[in-house]
Amino acid sequence: MPELPEVETTRRGLEPHAAGRRIAAVHVYDPRLRWPVPGSLPKVAAGRLIDRIERRSKYLLFRLGDDSLLVHFGMTGSLRVYDSPPARQTHDHVDIVLDSGVTLRYHDPRRFGAVLWVRGPPEAHPLLAALGPEPFDPAFDADYLWRATRRRTAAIKPALMDSRLVVGVGNIYASESLFRAGIRPTTPAQRLSRMRLGRLVDQVRATLGDAIAKGGSTLRDYVDTAGEPGYFQLDYFVYGREGQPCRVCGAAIISVRQGGRATSYCRRCQC
DNA sequence: AGGAAAACCTGCGTGC
DNA sequence: TGCACGCAGGTTTTCC
């Protein structure tokens, strides 16, 4: 499900309901996620004031004074807002009940996501400590990407999906950004010029920005906090379009596998 | 050290 | 209708 645009869309949907409210109760219905939801969570979270909700990479961070509630959506996680929650369904894992009466419900069929309690500065947490820059951080620029890829013999597409290099870019948005930048996904990263990497930086930002503006992408299960889908999938140039004509040149989009993931691209537009 | 592959899960579409 | 298989938005872990 969620790459950066979907997580950011979720964050924006949660913020007005959650910021400035206190957690009245946490119910853990099924702790089985990537790591078990801590049994102590209901006790430590109850009564805490949510200052704000931040996003780092694809993680959501509910900031509660010096501590944080960290949420990741894996492939199929979602967090929805309910004024009065419906009966619990299969794969509903956690409810966060706010003092306003609103319930935030975490749902995750494949259980690759996480709900963890983090004490102290979240940037020091092992999951966040080694992350590269945010795509919209000015530090992510042509010079940075050029220097960071000089010893990378791997193809640019898996490199772009490496969170040590830059965060938030998953399989969909890596493919779409490379199309927009006119770069073939199989090109060894170290062979790309500074100028072309600069173009890639620009197109990563443009692609993510456009996707956020459309509420993210909904392929199967992603819905926002109100249960609404995103619409950016309608704007895809290459992802999931193998065999179909390129929207720019008409050539058939082809698909290859890189690091176990499907990559689609246009042979004519991407060199 | 970098990189590829396996591992963690459930659900759905396809083809026999 | 049923079953086997492949594949899916992520990221950690393992192995070369």
Coordinates of C-alpha atoms (C1' of nucleotides) in Angstrom, one line a residue:
Chain A
M1 CA 0.0 0.0 0.0
P2 CA 1.7 3.0 1.3
E3 CA 4.6 4.9 0.0
L4 CA 5.3 8.4 1.1
P5 CA 2.3 10.1 -0.5
E6 CA -0.2 7.6 1.1
V7 CA 1.5 8.0 4.5
E8 CA 1.5 11.8 4.2
T9 CA -2.2 11.8 3.1
T10 CA -3.0 9.7 6.2
R11 CA -1.0 12.1 8.4
R12 CA -2.9 15.1 7.1
G13 CA -6.2 13.3 7.7
L14 CA -5.3 12.4 11.2
E15 CA -3.8 15.7 12.4
P16 CA -7.0 17.7 12.8
H17 CA -8.6 14.9 14.8
A18 CA -5.7 14.0 16.9
A19 CA -3.4 17.0 17.6
G20 CA -4.2 18.6 20.9
R21 CA -6.3 15.6 22.1
R22 CA -5.5 13.1 24.8
I23 CA -5.5 9.3 24.4
A24 CA -8.3 8.0 26.4
A25 CA -7.6 4.3 25.8
V26 CA -5.8 1.9 23.5
H27 CA -7.2 -1.5 22.7
V28 CA -5.0 -4.1 21.2
Y29 CA -7.1 -6.8 19.6
D30 CA -4.3 -8.6 17.7
P31 CA -0.7 -7.8 18.6
R32 CA 0.7 -9.8 15.7
L33 CA 2.4 -7.3 13.4
R34 CA 6.0 -7.2 12.1
W35 CA 7.0 -6.9 15.7
P36 CA 4.4 -7.6 18.5
V37 CA 2.5 -4.6 19.6
P38 CA 3.8 -4.1 23.2
G39 CA 1.5 -5.4 25.9
S40 CA 2.3 -2.3 27.9
L41 CA 1.0 0.0 25.2
P42 CA -2.5 0.6 26.7
K43 CA -1.0 1.4 30.0
V44 CA 1.8 3.7 28.9
A45 CA -0.3 5.6 26.3
A46 CA -3.5 6.2 28.3
G47 CA -3.9 9.8 29.3
R48 CA -1.0 11.1 27.1
L49 CA -1.5 14.3 25.2
I50 CA -0.8 14.2 21.4
D51 CA 1.2 17.3 20.5
R52 CA 1.2 16.6 16.8
I53 CA 1.7 13.9 14.2
E54 CA 4.9 13.9 12.2
R55 CA 6.0 11.8 9.3
R56 CA 9.6 10.5 8.8
S57 CA 10.0 8.3 5.8
K58 CA 7.0 6.0 5.7
Y59 CA 6.7 6.2 9.5
L60 CA 4.0 8.2 11.4
L61 CA 5.1 9.5 14.7
F62 CA 2.4 10.6 17.2
R63 CA 4.5 12.9 19.4
L64 CA 3.5 12.8 23.1
G65 CA 5.8 14.9 25.1
D66 CA 9.2 13.1 25.2
D67 CA 7.7 9.8 23.9
S68 CA 6.2 8.8 20.6
L69 CA 3.8 6.3 19.1
L70 CA 5.4 5.0 15.9
V71 CA 3.1 3.5 13.2
H72 CA 4.2 1.9 10.0
F73 CA 1.8 0.5 7.4
G74 CA 3.9 -2.1 5.7
M75 CA 2.2 -3.2 2.5
T76 CA -1.5 -3.2 3.6
G77 CA -1.8 -1.2 6.7
S78 CA -4.3 1.7 7.2
L79 CA -5.4 4.0 10.0
R80 CA -9.0 5.2 9.8
V81 CA -10.9 7.8 11.8
Y82 CA -14.3 6.9 13.2
D83 CA -16.7 9.0 15.2
S84 CA -18.3 5.8 16.3
P85 CA -16.4 2.7 15.2
P86 CA -18.2 -0.2 13.5
A87 CA -17.9 -3.7 14.9
R88 CA -14.3 -5.0 14.8
Q89 CA -13.4 -6.9 11.7
T90 CA -10.8 -9.4 10.6
H91 CA -7.3 -7.8 10.6
D92 CA -8.3 -4.9 12.8
H93 CA -5.4 -4.8 15.2
V94 CA -5.5 -1.7 17.4
D95 CA -7.9 1.0 18.4
I96 CA -6.7 4.4 19.7
V97 CA -9.6 6.1 21.4
L98 CA -9.2 9.8 21.9
D99 CA -10.8 12.0 24.6
S100 CA -13.0 13.5 21.9
G101 CA -14.6 10.1 21.5
V102 CA -13.0 9.6 18.1
T103 CA -11.5 6.2 17.4
L104 CA -8.4 5.7 15.2
R105 CA -8.4 2.1 14.0
Y106 CA -5.3 0.3 12.7
H107 CA -6.1 -2.4 10.1
D108 CA -3.4 -4.6 8.4
P109 CA -4.2 -7.9 6.6
R110 CA -0.6 -8.8 5.8
R111 CA 0.8 -7.7 9.1
F112 CA 4.0 -6.2 7.7
G113 CA 3.2 -3.0 9.6
A114 CA 4.1 -1.9 13.1
V115 CA 2.7 -0.1 16.1
L116 CA 5.5 0.6 18.6
W117 CA 6.1 2.8 21.7
V118 CA 9.3 4.9 21.4
R119 CA 10.8 6.5 24.5
G120 CA 12.9 9.6 23.9
P121 CA 14.0 11.2 20.6
P122 CA 12.5 9.1 17.8
E123 CA 15.4 9.9 15.4
A124 CA 17.6 7.9 17.7
H125 CA 15.4 4.8 17.4
P126 CA 17.1 2.0 15.5
L127 CA 14.3 2.0 12.8
L128 CA 14.9 5.7 12.1
A129 CA 18.6 6.2 12.9
A130 CA 20.1 5.1 9.6
L131 CA 17.5 6.8 7.3
G132 CA 18.6 9.0 4.5
P133 CA 17.2 12.5 3.7
E134 CA 13.6 13.2 3.0
P135 CA 12.9 13.8 -0.7
F136 CA 11.7 17.4 0.0
D137 CA 14.7 18.2 2.2
P138 CA 17.0 20.7 0.4
A139 CA 19.9 18.3 1.4
F140 CA 18.5 15.9 -1.2
D141 CA 20.0 17.6 -4.3
A142 CA 22.0 16.7 -7.4
D143 CA 25.3 16.9 -5.6
Y144 CA 24.1 14.7 -2.8
L145 CA 22.7 12.1 -5.1
W146 CA 25.8 12.2 -7.3
R147 CA 28.2 11.7 -4.4
A148 CA 26.0 9.0 -2.8
T149 CA 26.0 6.9 -6.0
R150 CA 29.6 7.0 -7.0
R151 CA 30.3 3.5 -5.7
R152 CA 26.9 2.1 -6.5
T153 CA 27.2 -0.6 -9.2
A154 CA 23.6 -1.5 -8.6
A155 CA 20.9 -0.2 -11.0
I156 CA 19.4 3.2 -10.2
K157 CA 15.9 1.9 -9.5
P158 CA 16.8 -0.3 -6.6
A159 CA 19.2 2.4 -5.4
L160 CA 16.4 4.9 -5.4
M161 CA 14.3 2.6 -3.2
D162 CA 17.2 2.2 -0.7
S163 CA 16.1 4.2 2.4
R164 CA 19.7 5.0 3.3
L165 CA 20.0 7.0 0.1
V166 CA 16.6 8.8 0.2
V167 CA 13.4 7.8 2.0
G168 CA 9.8 7.4 1.0
V169 CA 10.3 6.2 -2.6
G170 CA 8.9 2.7 -3.1
N171 CA 8.2 0.6 -6.1
I172 CA 5.5 2.7 -7.7
Y173 CA 7.1 6.2 -7.3
A174 CA 10.6 4.9 -8.2
S175 CA 9.2 3.7 -11.5
E176 CA 7.2 6.8 -12.2
S177 CA 10.0 9.2 -11.2
L178 CA 12.5 7.4 -13.5
F179 CA 10.1 7.7 -16.4
R180 CA 9.6 11.4 -15.9
A181 CA 13.3 11.9 -15.6
G182 CA 13.9 9.9 -18.9
I183 CA 16.2 7.4 -17.1
R184 CA 16.2 3.7 -17.7
P185 CA 15.7 1.9 -14.4
T186 CA 18.4 -0.7 -15.2
T187 CA 21.2 1.9 -15.6
P188 CA 24.0 1.4 -13.0
A189 CA 23.6 4.3 -10.6
Q190 CA 27.3 5.2 -10.8
R191 CA 27.1 5.7 -14.5
L192 CA 24.6 8.6 -14.3
S193 CA 25.8 12.1 -14.7
R194 CA 25.3 14.8 -12.1
M195 CA 22.9 16.6 -14.5
R196 CA 20.8 13.5 -15.0
L197 CA 20.7 12.8 -11.3
G198 CA 19.6 16.4 -10.7
R199 CA 16.8 15.8 -13.1
L200 CA 15.9 12.7 -11.1
V201 CA 15.8 14.7 -7.9
D202 CA 13.4 17.2 -9.5
Q203 CA 11.2 14.4 -10.8
V204 CA 11.1 12.4 -7.6
R205 CA 9.8 15.6 -5.9
A206 CA 7.4 16.4 -8.7
T207 CA 6.0 12.8 -8.7
L208 CA 5.6 12.6 -5.0
G209 CA 4.1 16.1 -4.9
D210 CA 1.6 15.3 -7.6
A211 CA 0.7 12.1 -5.8
I212 CA 0.1 13.8 -2.5
A213 CA -2.2 16.3 -4.3
K214 CA -4.3 13.4 -5.6
G215 CA -4.5 11.8 -2.2
G216 CA -2.0 9.0 -3.1
S217 CA -2.6 5.9 -5.1
T218 CA -5.3 3.2 -4.5
L219 CA -4.5 -0.1 -6.2
R220 CA -6.1 -2.6 -3.9
D221 CA -6.6 -1.7 -0.3
Y222 CA -5.3 1.8 0.4
V223 CA -7.9 4.2 1.8
D224 CA -7.3 7.5 3.6
T225 CA -8.4 8.3 7.2
A226 CA -12.0 8.8 5.9
G227 CA -12.0 5.6 4.0
E228 CA -11.6 7.4 0.6
P229 CA -9.3 6.1 -2.1
G230 CA -6.5 8.1 -3.8
Y231 CA -6.5 8.9 -7.5
F232 CA -2.9 9.2 -8.5
Q233 CA -3.0 5.7 -10.1
L234 CA -4.9 7.3 -13.0
D235 CA -1.8 9.4 -13.7
Y236 CA 0.7 6.5 -13.9
F237 CA 2.9 6.5 -17.0
V238 CA 4.5 3.1 -16.5
Y239 CA 3.6 1.3 -13.2
G240 CA 1.3 -1.6 -13.9
R241 CA 1.1 -0.6 -17.6
E242 CA 3.2 -3.3 -19.2
G243 CA 2.0 -4.1 -22.7
Q244 CA 0.1 -0.9 -23.0
P245 CA 1.2 2.0 -25.1
C246 CA 3.5 4.7 -23.6
R247 CA 1.4 7.8 -23.0
V248 CA 4.2 9.9 -24.5
C249 CA 5.5 8.0 -27.5
G250 CA 3.1 5.0 -28.0
A251 CA 5.7 2.3 -27.7
A252 CA 4.7 -0.7 -25.6
I253 CA 5.7 -0.5 -22.0
I254 CA 7.9 -3.4 -20.9
S255 CA 8.4 -5.1 -17.6
V256 CA 11.5 -6.5 -16.0
R257 CA 12.4 -7.8 -12.5
Q258 CA 14.9 -6.0 -10.3
G259 CA 15.7 -7.3 -6.9
G260 CA 12.5 -9.3 -6.8
R261 CA 10.3 -6.4 -7.7
A262 CA 8.6 -5.6 -11.0
T263 CA 9.9 -2.6 -12.9
S264 CA 8.1 -1.2 -15.9
Y265 CA 9.5 1.3 -18.3
C266 CA 9.4 2.7 -21.8
R267 CA 12.3 1.6 -23.9
R268 CA 12.1 4.7 -26.2
C269 CA 11.5 7.4 -23.6
Q270 CA 14.0 6.1 -21.0
C271 CA 17.6 5.7 -22.1
Chain B
dA1 C1' 30.8 -3.4 2.0
dG2 C1' 27.5 -3.8 -1.6
dG3 C1' 24.1 -6.4 -3.4
dA4 C1' 21.0 -10.2 -4.2
dA5 C1' 17.8 -13.2 -2.2
dA6 C1' 15.0 -14.9 1.4
dA7 C1' 11.9 -14.1 4.9
dC8 C1' 7.8 -12.3 7.1
dC9 C1' 2.1 -12.6 5.9
dT10 C1' -2.8 -12.6 3.6
dG11 C1' -5.7 -12.2 -0.4
dC12 C1' -6.8 -12.1 -5.1
dG13 C1' -6.6 -13.2 -10.0
dT14 C1' -5.4 -16.8 -13.4
dG15 C1' -5.2 -21.0 -15.4
dC16 C1' -5.9 -25.9 -15.3
Chain C
dT1 C1' -16.1 -25.4 -8.0
dG2 C1' -11.5 -26.2 -6.4
dC3 C1' -6.8 -26.0 -6.2
dA4 C1' -2.0 -24.6 -7.3
dC5 C1' 0.6 -20.9 -8.4
dG6 C1' 2.3 -16.2 -8.9
dC7 C1' 2.1 -11.8 -7.5
dA8 C1' 1.2 -7.5 -4.5
dG9 C1' 2.3 -0.7 -2.1
dG10 C1' 7.9 -2.7 2.5
dT11 C1' 11.9 -3.6 5.0
dT12 C1' 14.7 -6.6 7.8
dT13 C1' 17.7 -10.4 7.9
dT14 C1' 20.7 -13.6 5.8
dC15 C1' 24.0 -15.0 2.7
dC16 C1' 27.4 -14.4 -0.9

